[in-house]
Structures are given as C-alpha cells and as structure tokens.
Amino acid sequence: MEKKCRVAIVVLGDIGRSPRMQYHALSLATQAQFEVDIVSNGGSEPHMAVTKNSSIHIHEMASVRLQGLSKISRVFALLIKSAIQFVILVWFLCFKIPRPDIFLVQNPPSVPTLAAVKLSSLLGRCGFLIDWHNFGYTILGMSHGRRHIIVKLYRWFEKYFAKTSDGSLCVTKAMQHELAQNWGVKASVLYDQPPEFFHPATLKESHELFCRLDKSICYPVGLHDYVNRENYGLNDASRDPSHTCFSSQNGDNISLKASRPALVVSSTSWTSDEDFSLLLEAAIMYDRRVSAALNEDDSIDEEKLWIDIKDGKQYLYPRILFIITGKGPERKKYEEQIKKLKLRRVAFRTMWLPAEDYPLLLGSADLGVSLHTSSSGLDLPMKVVDMFGCGLPVCAVSFSCIEELVKVGKNGLLFCSSSELADQLMMLFKGFPDKSDALKALQHGAFATGSSSRWSTEWETHAFPLIQEIISRKQGMRRHLLR
C-alpha cells in the first residue's frame, strides 16, 4: 500500500484560536486523505471535528513566559524567549513528530517560527509553505512604533525567510500584491471561506442554544440592566426553562417572541487593533437617540417600561442585547466600564463559547459587528467570513481592503466612527422584528455571499494544487539524491 503523505501544521500560538489552520487540517485529512500533525501551544479547545479526526494528531508545546525578565529589558526578554521557542520548535519538528512531506506554517508570528521551520525543512528534506495571515512586523510596530530598531530587524527577518520558502498562501489580493512588489515573494490567494458547520441556525437549534446560555444572559454578576431586571426575584425553581429572552416553547411548538431584543454579536480579541470603545459609544448613542425619537424624558418609569415590553408591548425601535465573544488583555477593563452603564434599551454580555456553540450563536443573531482594523491594512477579518456563512450581515470598521469582503448595501455596511455605527443601528433595527426591511435585505445578501463559496471548494482550487506541487518536487529531489 502506498504510504500516505504527511503534513505538519505549525502554529506558534493557540490552535483553538486559529480557525484557518484548523480548517487546513480538516481539508488535508478529509479532502486530501493526508496524515496531519499540528504542532502548537495549548490554550483553547479546537473544534470537535479536529479533535475527533483520527488522521489529525495534535502535539502541544509548552508556552514560554518570561515575565520577570520583561521588567528588566523588553528587548532582552524578547531575544531570550525567541531563543527558547526556537529550540522547542526544532525539537518538536525534527524529533517529536514523524517526518512530514511538507511544513505548513502560520505567519505571524514570524520570529522564531520561520527560522525554525526552515531549518527543520532542510534537515528533513521536506517542503516549506507559509500561510500569510498578516505581517508580523506590523503587529510588533503597534506597540514599539514602525521606526523602532527591533521592528526593522523583525521585518528583515520576516522578509529574508519568506524568500527561502517553497511557496506561499495569503488572505487577500492586496497582500499578494505587497508580497510580490516589495518582498519578491509569489503567493497564491486563498480567501477565508466558512466551512460547512457555519450555517443559519434552525429555530430548534437557536432555542436550545438560548436555553444553554440563559443563565449567563439573565443572571450576570455585577450587571444591572433590562435583561436581569426582567428576571429579578426569579430563581432556577420559579423560572420556566422553556422560555428565554428570545424564544419560547409550548409542547413541540417553538416560536420567537415578538417583543424580543435584537441580538447583535461581535467577536473580538480584546486588543488594541480592535477598538471596543467604538461599539460601547455607539450603543450609548443608540440608547439616547431612541429615547429622543420616542419623546421619552429622564422622568420615565424604567421599571414600567421594561415590564410593558416583557408583556408584549412593541416600540418602533427594539432593545438590543450585544453578546461579545473572545479572550484578550483588555476584556476586564471594558467589562468594568459596562458595569457602570445605565441604559434603558441596551445590554452587554461577554462570554467565551465552545467551538461548537459559536456558529450557532452567529446563526441565531440578527446582526454582526466587526471592529477589526488590521495592523498592515492588508488582511481581512475571518469573523466576518464566518458571519456570512451563517447568513449574518455585518457592520464593519472601514479600512483599506475591507471592500474585498464587505459589499456595502449588499451584505453589510462600513463605518468610521461610533456615531456612524449608531446611525446604522437605528436604520437597520427600525420596525424590528417584522418591518425592518433594510436589515432583511442585508440578511439575504449575507446568506447569498456565504452560500456562494465554501472553504472546501476554495481550498481544493487554490491551496491543494500548490501543496501537491511542492510535495511532488521535494519527493523528486529526495529520489534523485538516493540514486
């Protein structure tokens, strides 16, 4: 029997937070029938489809943390950390896993990943393929400044090893052009596309998800807003488990509540390249503008307002529940700001969902928001691709190449300020849920975008031929050396 080809996917980071590399692994295992080794750091649990596939083997490296050294010298700490990571990577790639036919490495991070993979590919006489998600030096430049000597050295390192690879994939045409013109690197564009498990949720799937999330939504610690005020005094024994904020079930009949809040989802890494304050300010503006549009003053009885809405009274503009998913360094800071808000029609919930529930949340939501701006201006937010796969339209921060993905007025809208986003929320949710025609038009457009192409098709057209070509070339070279 002919030996199966083997691919090693290298991610110097949390594979659970790198969906594109997980999709590569699934395609290699199911479409190409290859054996796949994933070498990465631990952290979040990958999607169940990855962990349960018998052809995919995950090898977890220890994370390197030098917090003490960073107080003495950030530069020295970076060098020491990189050296340790280099040794660990080479050890895993050359000795801990079976020799692959090709390495597929995520970039960034570039240091020391590209050097370690290049050395390992030379020692093992196997292919070296880079999947460009962004430029590492631009991310480093956000904290140090583009003119810092470390950033300049990082860029040189990244460019040097990029030229030594056997091939490259990238996420946009703008990045392809940059690599060709200024780096001398030929790359094939592999657009992010949603895999099959991103799809609009059925009413049953949505209701079951809302039931699972009910406690997190209705009883958050330290928050006081319309959601938990509606459920004030109710405990687990007195609450009807078949009713949620959004839906209810009577026997086998499941229905969405006419007075339900609009569900808006945003996924964020809680870092400086995603300014969450834009969404926070827009939500405050929406709350105030709705009150002004309905001629409400500060003396209104908010308790009575919430009870009336709960009892079925509908207004021209709905309440909004923002569910923010993700992990990151600035999450706690913004959670403290959220706790201080006093809004009538807006509530926030932050949470981290299992990989299997995240597509269901997108498929159950009414609108998505993307705050991604890109350190290089050349990559696209994969979260928007996932939203389109679930038929979810998006309001996204505008930047240089976002229009490769978001088509204004067809599958989403672009904004540059919190005020502009607030205007879009007012326009889209007017008449919600039955008479919000602008929102429904975008939902149809998002569904059409998500249905037009899937990851498996895009991967088989643009990635698989390149991988096959590199493997074939390397196998031919090895046969030649053995003669």
Short mmCIF file of C-alpha atoms in Angstrom, two decimals:
data_model
loop_
_atom_site.label_atom_id
_atom_site.label_comp_id
_atom_site.label_asym_id
_atom_site.label_seq_id
_atom_site.Cartn_x
_atom_site.Cartn_y
_atom_site.Cartn_z
CA MET A 1 0.00 0.00 0.00
CA GLU A 2 1.31 3.42 -0.94
CA LYS A 3 2.38 5.48 2.07
CA LYS A 4 0.10 8.38 2.90
CA CYS A 5 1.50 11.89 2.55
CA ARG A 6 2.04 13.72 5.81
CA VAL A 7 1.75 17.43 6.59
CA ALA A 8 2.93 19.22 9.72
CA ILE A 9 0.95 22.37 10.54
CA VAL A 10 2.95 24.76 12.71
CA VAL A 11 1.27 27.43 14.85
CA LEU A 12 3.33 29.27 17.45
CA GLY A 13 0.20 30.06 19.44
CA ASP A 14 -3.16 28.68 20.48
CA ILE A 15 -4.52 26.39 17.75
CA GLY A 16 -8.00 26.73 19.27
CA ARG A 17 -7.92 30.43 18.36
CA SER A 18 -6.59 29.83 14.85
CA PRO A 19 -9.61 28.63 12.87
CA ARG A 20 -7.95 28.94 9.45
CA MET A 21 -5.22 26.46 10.43
CA GLN A 22 -7.86 24.11 11.85
CA TYR A 23 -9.67 24.26 8.51
CA HIS A 24 -6.40 23.48 6.72
CA ALA A 25 -6.02 20.41 8.94
CA LEU A 26 -9.57 19.23 8.24
CA SER A 27 -9.16 19.68 4.48
CA LEU A 28 -5.81 17.89 4.43
CA ALA A 29 -7.27 14.99 6.42
CA THR A 30 -10.68 14.66 4.72
CA GLN A 31 -10.24 16.01 1.20
CA ALA A 32 -6.60 15.07 0.52
CA GLN A 33 -6.61 11.96 2.77
CA PHE A 34 -3.27 13.02 4.31
CA GLU A 35 -1.99 12.40 7.82
CA VAL A 36 -1.73 15.70 9.71
CA ASP A 37 0.37 16.70 12.71
CA ILE A 38 -0.47 20.02 14.39
CA VAL A 39 2.37 21.49 16.43
CA SER A 40 1.12 24.37 18.56
CA ASN A 41 0.83 25.80 22.05
CA GLY A 42 -2.01 24.84 24.33
CA GLY A 43 -4.95 27.01 25.30
CA SER A 44 -8.42 26.83 23.84
CA GLU A 45 -10.02 23.58 22.73
CA PRO A 46 -10.05 23.16 18.91
CA HIS A 47 -13.27 22.35 17.11
CA MET A 48 -14.63 18.86 17.78
CA ALA A 49 -14.24 17.97 14.11
CA VAL A 50 -10.47 18.42 14.53
CA THR A 51 -10.06 16.60 17.84
CA LYS A 52 -12.15 13.61 16.73
CA ASN A 53 -10.49 13.11 13.34
CA SER A 54 -8.23 10.05 13.56
CA SER A 55 -5.87 11.44 10.89
CA ILE A 56 -5.17 14.64 12.83
CA HIS A 57 -2.64 14.48 15.67
CA ILE A 58 -2.14 17.47 17.98
CA HIS A 59 1.27 17.95 19.62
CA GLU A 60 1.20 20.59 22.34
CA MET A 61 4.33 22.62 23.09
CA ALA A 62 4.91 24.36 26.41
CA SER A 63 4.34 28.12 26.30
CA VAL A 64 7.31 30.32 27.14
CA ARG A 65 6.65 33.16 29.61
CA LEU A 66 9.45 35.40 30.88
CA GLN A 67 7.55 37.97 32.91
CA GLY A 68 10.41 38.69 35.28
CA LEU A 69 12.87 39.43 32.50
CA SER A 70 10.46 41.73 30.70
CA LYS A 71 10.63 44.17 33.62
CA ILE A 72 14.40 44.40 33.23
CA SER A 73 14.54 44.68 29.48
CA ARG A 74 11.79 44.06 26.95
CA VAL A 75 14.34 43.61 24.16
CA PHE A 76 16.46 41.16 26.15
CA ALA A 77 13.34 39.25 27.17
CA LEU A 78 12.22 39.02 23.53
CA LEU A 79 15.59 37.61 22.46
CA ILE A 80 15.70 35.05 25.26
CA LYS A 81 12.11 34.00 24.67
CA SER A 82 12.70 33.64 20.92
CA ALA A 83 15.81 31.51 21.50
CA ILE A 84 13.93 29.16 23.83
CA GLN A 85 10.99 28.93 21.41
CA PHE A 86 13.39 28.16 18.55
CA VAL A 87 14.90 25.22 20.42
CA ILE A 88 11.48 23.87 21.40
CA LEU A 89 10.17 24.19 17.85
CA VAL A 90 13.16 22.44 16.26
CA TRP A 91 12.96 19.67 18.88
CA PHE A 92 9.30 19.02 18.08
CA LEU A 93 9.61 19.36 14.30
CA CYS A 94 12.72 17.21 13.94
CA PHE A 95 12.39 14.66 16.75
CA LYS A 96 8.92 14.57 18.36
CA ILE A 97 6.74 14.15 15.25
CA PRO A 98 7.07 11.81 12.24
CA ARG A 99 8.96 13.38 9.34
CA PRO A 100 6.42 15.22 7.18
CA ASP A 101 6.44 15.76 3.43
CA ILE A 102 5.75 19.44 3.95
CA PHE A 103 5.54 22.01 6.73
CA LEU A 104 2.61 24.45 6.59
CA VAL A 105 3.34 27.35 8.92
CA GLN A 106 1.12 30.19 10.09
CA ASN A 107 2.65 33.66 9.84
CA PRO A 108 2.67 35.69 12.07
CA PRO A 109 4.35 35.18 14.42
CA SER A 110 7.49 35.19 12.29
CA VAL A 111 10.18 35.08 14.99
CA PRO A 112 11.45 32.44 15.56
CA THR A 113 8.89 30.32 13.69
CA LEU A 114 10.10 30.86 10.12
CA ALA A 115 13.75 30.15 11.01
CA ALA A 116 12.89 27.02 13.00
CA VAL A 117 10.67 25.64 10.23
CA LYS A 118 13.26 26.45 7.55
CA LEU A 119 15.99 24.60 9.45
CA SER A 120 13.69 21.64 10.07
CA SER A 121 12.70 21.50 6.40
CA LEU A 122 16.37 21.43 5.36
CA LEU A 123 17.22 18.69 7.83
CA GLY A 124 14.19 16.64 6.83
CA ARG A 125 14.37 17.46 3.10
CA CYS A 126 10.71 18.43 3.06
CA GLY A 127 8.64 21.34 1.80
CA PHE A 128 8.20 24.71 3.50
CA LEU A 129 4.92 26.54 2.82
CA ILE A 130 3.92 29.80 4.54
CA ASP A 131 0.31 30.81 5.09
CA TRP A 132 0.32 34.60 5.45
CA HIS A 133 -2.44 35.87 7.74
CA ASN A 134 -0.77 39.26 8.25
CA PHE A 135 2.73 40.76 8.57
CA GLY A 136 4.41 40.13 11.91
CA TYR A 137 6.46 43.31 11.90
CA THR A 138 3.32 45.47 11.60
CA ILE A 139 1.84 43.87 14.72
CA LEU A 140 5.09 44.47 16.63
CA GLY A 141 5.08 48.03 15.30
CA MET A 142 1.78 48.76 17.06
CA SER A 143 3.50 48.53 20.45
CA HIS A 144 7.01 49.75 19.53
CA GLY A 145 6.45 52.07 16.58
CA ARG A 146 7.36 51.28 12.95
CA ARG A 147 10.78 53.01 13.22
CA HIS A 148 12.00 51.05 16.25
CA ILE A 149 15.17 49.04 15.56
CA ILE A 150 13.50 45.83 16.78
CA VAL A 151 10.67 46.32 14.30
CA LYS A 152 13.14 46.93 11.46
CA LEU A 153 15.09 43.78 12.38
CA TYR A 154 11.86 41.80 12.61
CA ARG A 155 10.85 42.95 9.13
CA TRP A 156 14.27 41.96 7.72
CA PHE A 157 13.98 38.54 9.36
CA GLU A 158 10.44 38.03 8.07
CA LYS A 159 11.35 39.07 4.53
CA TYR A 160 14.55 37.00 4.43
CA PHE A 161 12.92 33.73 5.44
CA ALA A 162 9.84 34.42 3.29
CA LYS A 163 12.12 34.26 0.26
CA THR A 164 13.52 30.88 1.36
CA SER A 165 10.13 29.16 1.40
CA ASP A 166 8.91 26.80 -1.31
CA GLY A 167 5.61 28.61 -1.65
CA SER A 168 3.17 31.00 -0.01
CA LEU A 169 -0.54 31.41 0.53
CA CYS A 170 -2.13 34.70 1.60
CA VAL A 171 -5.57 36.02 2.52
CA THR A 172 -6.13 38.99 0.16
CA LYS A 173 -5.19 40.28 -3.28
CA ALA A 174 -3.78 43.40 -1.60
CA MET A 175 -1.39 41.22 0.45
CA GLN A 176 -0.49 39.21 -2.67
CA HIS A 177 0.44 42.46 -4.43
CA GLU A 178 2.52 43.68 -1.46
CA LEU A 179 4.43 40.38 -1.25
CA ALA A 180 5.15 40.39 -4.98
CA GLN A 181 6.08 44.07 -5.38
CA ASN A 182 8.04 44.78 -2.20
CA TRP A 183 9.14 41.37 -0.90
CA GLY A 184 9.85 39.41 -4.08
CA VAL A 185 7.55 36.62 -2.89
CA LYS A 186 4.99 34.94 -5.14
CA ALA A 187 1.84 34.00 -3.22
CA SER A 188 -1.47 32.41 -4.12
CA VAL A 189 -4.60 34.00 -2.68
CA LEU A 190 -6.64 31.62 -0.53
CA TYR A 191 -9.61 33.62 0.69
CA ASP A 192 -11.09 32.67 4.01
CA GLN A 193 -14.41 30.93 3.44
CA PRO A 194 -16.78 29.44 6.01
CA PRO A 195 -16.72 25.67 6.45
CA GLU A 196 -19.96 23.70 6.32
CA PHE A 197 -20.69 23.91 10.05
CA PHE A 198 -21.26 27.69 9.72
CA HIS A 199 -24.86 28.00 8.56
CA PRO A 200 -28.10 29.73 9.64
CA ALA A 201 -29.40 28.01 12.77
CA THR A 202 -32.79 26.33 12.77
CA LEU A 203 -35.39 27.60 15.24
CA LYS A 204 -34.84 24.48 17.34
CA GLU A 205 -31.05 24.95 17.37
CA SER A 206 -31.46 28.62 18.34
CA HIS A 207 -33.90 27.86 21.16
CA GLU A 208 -31.67 25.13 22.57
CA LEU A 209 -28.68 27.49 22.46
CA PHE A 210 -30.65 30.28 24.19
CA CYS A 211 -31.65 27.77 26.88
CA ARG A 212 -27.99 26.81 27.44
CA LEU A 213 -26.96 30.48 27.62
CA ASP A 214 -29.97 31.59 29.66
CA LYS A 215 -28.18 31.69 32.99
CA SER A 216 -25.23 33.65 31.57
CA ILE A 217 -27.61 36.13 29.93
CA CYS A 218 -30.18 36.58 32.70
CA TYR A 219 -28.01 36.35 35.81
CA PRO A 220 -24.69 38.07 35.08
CA VAL A 221 -22.55 39.00 38.06
CA GLY A 222 -22.45 42.73 38.79
CA LEU A 223 -24.65 43.90 35.92
CA HIS A 224 -27.96 45.76 36.26
CA ASP A 225 -29.88 46.24 33.01
CA TYR A 226 -33.21 45.47 31.38
CA VAL A 227 -32.40 41.74 30.98
CA ASN A 228 -31.75 40.85 34.60
CA ARG A 229 -34.35 43.36 35.89
CA GLU A 230 -36.99 41.43 33.96
CA ASN A 231 -35.90 38.29 35.77
CA TYR A 232 -35.39 39.91 39.17
CA GLY A 233 -36.59 37.68 42.02
CA LEU A 234 -36.81 34.57 39.87
CA ASN A 235 -34.67 31.61 40.83
CA ASP A 236 -33.98 28.40 38.96
CA ALA A 237 -37.05 26.76 40.52
CA SER A 238 -39.50 29.51 39.56
CA ARG A 239 -38.18 30.17 36.04
CA ASP A 240 -39.83 28.39 33.14
CA PRO A 241 -36.96 26.54 31.43
CA SER A 242 -38.87 26.50 28.13
CA HIS A 243 -38.86 30.32 27.90
CA THR A 244 -35.83 32.52 27.14
CA CYS A 245 -35.34 36.21 26.36
CA PHE A 246 -35.76 35.42 22.68
CA SER A 247 -37.91 32.33 22.33
CA SER A 248 -40.48 30.11 23.97
CA GLN A 249 -41.62 26.52 23.62
CA ASN A 250 -45.09 25.09 24.15
CA GLY A 251 -45.06 21.36 23.59
CA ASP A 252 -43.34 20.79 20.27
CA ASN A 253 -44.03 24.32 19.07
CA ILE A 254 -41.10 26.77 19.25
CA SER A 255 -41.53 30.44 18.41
CA LEU A 256 -39.56 33.67 18.59
CA LYS A 257 -41.02 36.35 20.83
CA ALA A 258 -42.35 39.40 19.00
CA SER A 259 -41.00 41.66 21.78
CA ARG A 260 -37.59 40.01 21.88
CA PRO A 261 -34.45 42.17 21.85
CA ALA A 262 -32.36 42.34 18.71
CA LEU A 263 -29.30 40.12 19.09
CA VAL A 264 -26.02 41.67 17.94
CA VAL A 265 -22.81 39.60 18.07
CA SER A 266 -19.22 40.78 17.94
CA SER A 267 -16.15 38.58 18.28
CA THR A 268 -13.04 40.38 19.47
CA SER A 269 -9.51 39.59 20.60
CA TRP A 270 -9.75 42.50 23.09
CA THR A 271 -6.52 44.04 21.78
CA SER A 272 -5.51 47.50 20.58
CA ASP A 273 -6.15 46.70 16.91
CA GLU A 274 -9.87 46.30 17.72
CA ASP A 275 -11.18 49.44 19.40
CA PHE A 276 -14.08 48.21 21.53
CA SER A 277 -14.83 51.75 22.68
CA LEU A 278 -16.36 52.37 19.21
CA LEU A 279 -19.06 49.79 19.91
CA LEU A 280 -19.55 50.93 23.51
CA GLU A 281 -20.04 54.56 22.45
CA ALA A 282 -22.37 53.57 19.59
CA ALA A 283 -24.54 51.57 22.00
CA ILE A 284 -24.84 54.54 24.34
CA MET A 285 -25.76 56.79 21.39
CA TYR A 286 -28.38 54.30 20.18
CA ASP A 287 -29.98 54.22 23.63
CA ARG A 288 -30.15 58.01 23.83
CA ARG A 289 -31.31 58.53 20.25
CA VAL A 290 -34.13 56.00 20.62
CA SER A 291 -35.31 57.76 23.77
CA ALA A 292 -35.25 61.07 21.89
CA ALA A 293 -37.08 59.60 18.89
CA LEU A 294 -39.82 58.26 21.19
CA ASN A 295 -40.02 61.56 23.12
CA GLU A 296 -39.01 59.92 26.40
CA ASP A 297 -37.54 62.11 29.12
CA ASP A 298 -35.47 61.30 32.19
CA SER A 299 -38.57 61.04 34.39
CA ILE A 300 -39.89 57.92 32.63
CA ASP A 301 -40.53 54.92 34.88
CA GLU A 302 -37.95 52.46 33.55
CA GLU A 303 -39.31 49.55 35.58
CA LYS A 304 -42.74 50.04 33.98
CA LEU A 305 -41.13 50.38 30.53
CA TRP A 306 -39.34 47.05 30.93
CA ILE A 307 -42.46 45.31 32.27
CA ASP A 308 -44.55 46.65 29.36
CA ILE A 309 -42.00 45.33 26.86
CA LYS A 310 -41.83 41.98 28.63
CA ASP A 311 -45.65 41.78 28.49
CA GLY A 312 -45.54 42.21 24.72
CA LYS A 313 -45.70 45.94 24.05
CA GLN A 314 -43.70 46.79 20.94
CA TYR A 315 -41.92 50.02 20.11
CA LEU A 316 -40.59 51.39 16.83
CA TYR A 317 -37.02 50.60 17.95
CA PRO A 318 -36.13 47.41 19.84
CA ARG A 319 -33.94 46.75 22.80
CA ILE A 320 -30.52 45.39 21.81
CA LEU A 321 -28.52 42.66 23.51
CA PHE A 322 -24.84 42.72 22.49
CA ILE A 323 -23.06 39.41 23.05
CA ILE A 324 -19.29 39.86 22.81
CA THR A 325 -17.21 36.70 22.47
CA GLY A 326 -13.46 36.28 22.75
CA LYS A 327 -10.49 36.42 25.09
CA GLY A 328 -7.85 39.11 25.40
CA PRO A 329 -5.93 41.56 27.60
CA GLU A 330 -8.43 44.45 27.54
CA ARG A 331 -11.55 42.42 28.34
CA LYS A 332 -11.62 43.16 32.08
CA LYS A 333 -11.14 46.88 31.51
CA TYR A 334 -14.18 47.11 29.28
CA GLU A 335 -16.24 44.80 31.50
CA GLU A 336 -15.74 47.31 34.33
CA GLN A 337 -16.93 50.12 32.03
CA ILE A 338 -20.01 48.08 31.05
CA LYS A 339 -20.95 47.60 34.71
CA LYS A 340 -21.18 51.39 35.13
CA LEU A 341 -23.60 51.90 32.23
CA LYS A 342 -27.21 52.87 32.92
CA LEU A 343 -29.05 52.24 29.68
CA ARG A 344 -32.75 51.61 29.04
CA ARG A 345 -32.68 49.52 25.91
CA VAL A 346 -29.13 48.21 25.60
CA ALA A 347 -27.37 45.41 27.48
CA PHE A 348 -23.99 43.71 27.07
CA ARG A 349 -22.82 40.19 27.82
CA THR A 350 -19.24 38.97 27.42
CA MET A 351 -18.52 35.27 27.14
CA TRP A 352 -16.27 32.59 25.67
CA LEU A 353 -18.19 29.87 23.82
CA PRO A 354 -17.24 26.30 22.95
CA ALA A 355 -16.21 25.96 19.30
CA GLU A 356 -19.43 24.05 18.55
CA ASP A 357 -21.71 26.78 20.00
CA TYR A 358 -20.08 29.78 18.29
CA PRO A 359 -21.52 29.01 14.81
CA LEU A 360 -24.95 28.50 16.41
CA LEU A 361 -24.75 31.93 18.06
CA LEU A 362 -23.88 33.57 14.73
CA GLY A 363 -26.65 31.63 13.03
CA SER A 364 -29.16 32.83 15.65
CA ALA A 365 -28.17 36.51 15.71
CA ASP A 366 -29.69 39.44 13.82
CA LEU A 367 -26.53 41.47 13.09
CA GLY A 368 -22.77 41.15 13.44
CA VAL A 369 -20.25 43.88 14.24
CA SER A 370 -16.56 43.72 13.27
CA LEU A 371 -14.09 46.08 14.95
CA HIS A 372 -11.04 44.65 13.15
CA THR A 373 -8.78 47.26 11.56
CA SER A 374 -5.60 45.28 10.68
CA SER A 375 -2.09 46.37 11.65
CA SER A 376 -0.99 46.13 8.00
CA GLY A 377 -4.28 47.08 6.33
CA LEU A 378 -3.81 44.02 4.12
CA ASP A 379 -5.66 41.21 5.89
CA LEU A 380 -9.38 40.55 6.34
CA PRO A 381 -11.31 39.58 9.48
CA MET A 382 -12.18 35.88 9.38
CA LYS A 383 -15.01 36.53 11.85
CA VAL A 384 -16.87 38.38 9.06
CA VAL A 385 -16.48 35.35 6.76
CA ASP A 386 -17.95 33.13 9.47
CA MET A 387 -20.85 35.56 9.92
CA PHE A 388 -21.63 35.49 6.21
CA GLY A 389 -21.57 31.70 6.33
CA CYS A 390 -24.37 31.91 8.91
CA GLY A 391 -26.33 34.43 6.82
CA LEU A 392 -25.48 37.21 9.28
CA PRO A 393 -24.93 40.72 7.83
CA VAL A 394 -22.13 42.83 9.26
CA CYS A 395 -21.40 46.40 10.23
CA ALA A 396 -17.60 46.62 9.96
CA VAL A 397 -14.95 49.23 10.64
CA SER A 398 -13.72 50.59 7.32
CA PHE A 399 -10.07 50.10 6.33
CA SER A 400 -8.06 49.77 3.13
CA CYS A 401 -9.02 46.33 1.75
CA ILE A 402 -12.22 45.50 3.67
CA GLU A 403 -14.27 46.04 0.49
CA GLU A 404 -12.75 42.83 -0.89
CA LEU A 405 -15.13 41.19 1.59
CA VAL A 406 -17.91 43.55 2.71
CA LYS A 407 -20.04 44.85 -0.17
CA VAL A 408 -21.80 47.96 1.11
CA GLY A 409 -25.58 47.72 0.87
CA LYS A 410 -25.43 44.07 -0.22
CA ASN A 411 -24.10 42.04 2.73
CA GLY A 412 -23.16 44.74 5.21
CA LEU A 413 -22.24 48.32 5.97
CA LEU A 414 -18.98 50.13 6.80
CA PHE A 415 -18.45 52.75 9.48
CA CYS A 416 -15.61 55.02 10.57
CA SER A 417 -16.97 56.38 13.85
CA SER A 418 -19.21 55.39 16.75
CA SER A 419 -21.80 57.95 15.63
CA GLU A 420 -21.94 56.39 12.17
CA LEU A 421 -22.41 52.92 13.71
CA ALA A 422 -25.22 54.26 15.94
CA ASP A 423 -26.93 55.67 12.82
CA GLN A 424 -26.67 52.26 11.16
CA LEU A 425 -28.18 50.51 14.20
CA MET A 426 -31.10 52.98 14.16
CA MET A 427 -31.67 52.48 10.44
CA LEU A 428 -31.39 48.68 10.42
CA PHE A 429 -33.47 47.97 13.52
CA LYS A 430 -36.32 50.41 12.86
CA GLY A 431 -39.51 48.32 12.88
CA PHE A 432 -37.77 45.20 14.24
CA PRO A 433 -38.57 42.35 14.04
CA ASP A 434 -41.23 42.28 11.30
CA LYS A 435 -40.83 45.60 9.50
CA SER A 436 -37.03 46.03 9.45
CA ASP A 437 -36.77 45.83 5.65
CA ALA A 438 -33.21 47.22 5.40
CA LEU A 439 -31.94 44.55 7.81
CA LYS A 440 -33.77 41.77 5.97
CA ALA A 441 -32.26 42.85 2.65
CA LEU A 442 -28.74 42.66 4.11
CA GLN A 443 -29.53 39.27 5.66
CA HIS A 444 -30.50 37.93 2.23
CA GLY A 445 -27.27 39.35 0.79
CA ALA A 446 -25.13 37.87 3.57
CA PHE A 447 -26.72 34.45 3.05
CA ALA A 448 -26.04 34.67 -0.70
CA THR A 449 -22.39 35.60 -0.02
CA GLY A 450 -21.92 32.77 2.46
CA SER A 451 -23.59 30.23 0.17
CA SER A 452 -21.64 31.21 -2.95
CA SER A 453 -18.38 29.55 -1.87
CA ARG A 454 -17.24 27.31 0.94
CA TRP A 455 -13.80 26.64 2.43
CA SER A 456 -13.59 23.12 0.95
CA THR A 457 -14.09 24.44 -2.59
CA GLU A 458 -11.70 27.39 -2.18
CA TRP A 459 -9.05 25.16 -0.57
CA GLU A 460 -9.24 22.48 -3.26
CA THR A 461 -8.93 25.10 -6.00
CA HIS A 462 -6.14 27.28 -4.61
CA ALA A 463 -4.26 25.50 -1.79
CA PHE A 464 -4.27 21.80 -2.65
CA PRO A 465 -2.57 22.12 -6.07
CA LEU A 466 0.26 24.17 -4.52
CA ILE A 467 0.72 21.67 -1.68
CA GLN A 468 0.76 18.77 -4.16
CA GLU A 469 3.27 20.56 -6.39
CA ILE A 470 5.69 21.24 -3.51
CA ILE A 471 5.42 17.67 -2.17
CA SER A 472 5.99 16.21 -5.64
CA ARG A 473 9.02 18.44 -6.20
CA LYS A 474 10.58 17.52 -2.83
CA GLN A 475 9.93 13.81 -3.33
CA GLY A 476 11.61 14.00 -6.73
CA MET A 477 14.65 15.70 -5.18
CA ARG A 478 14.90 13.00 -2.50
CA ARG A 479 14.71 10.23 -5.10
CA HIS A 480 17.43 11.95 -7.11
CA LEU A 481 19.73 12.14 -4.05
CA LEU A 482 19.24 8.42 -3.33
CA ARG A 483 20.44 7.37 -6.79
#
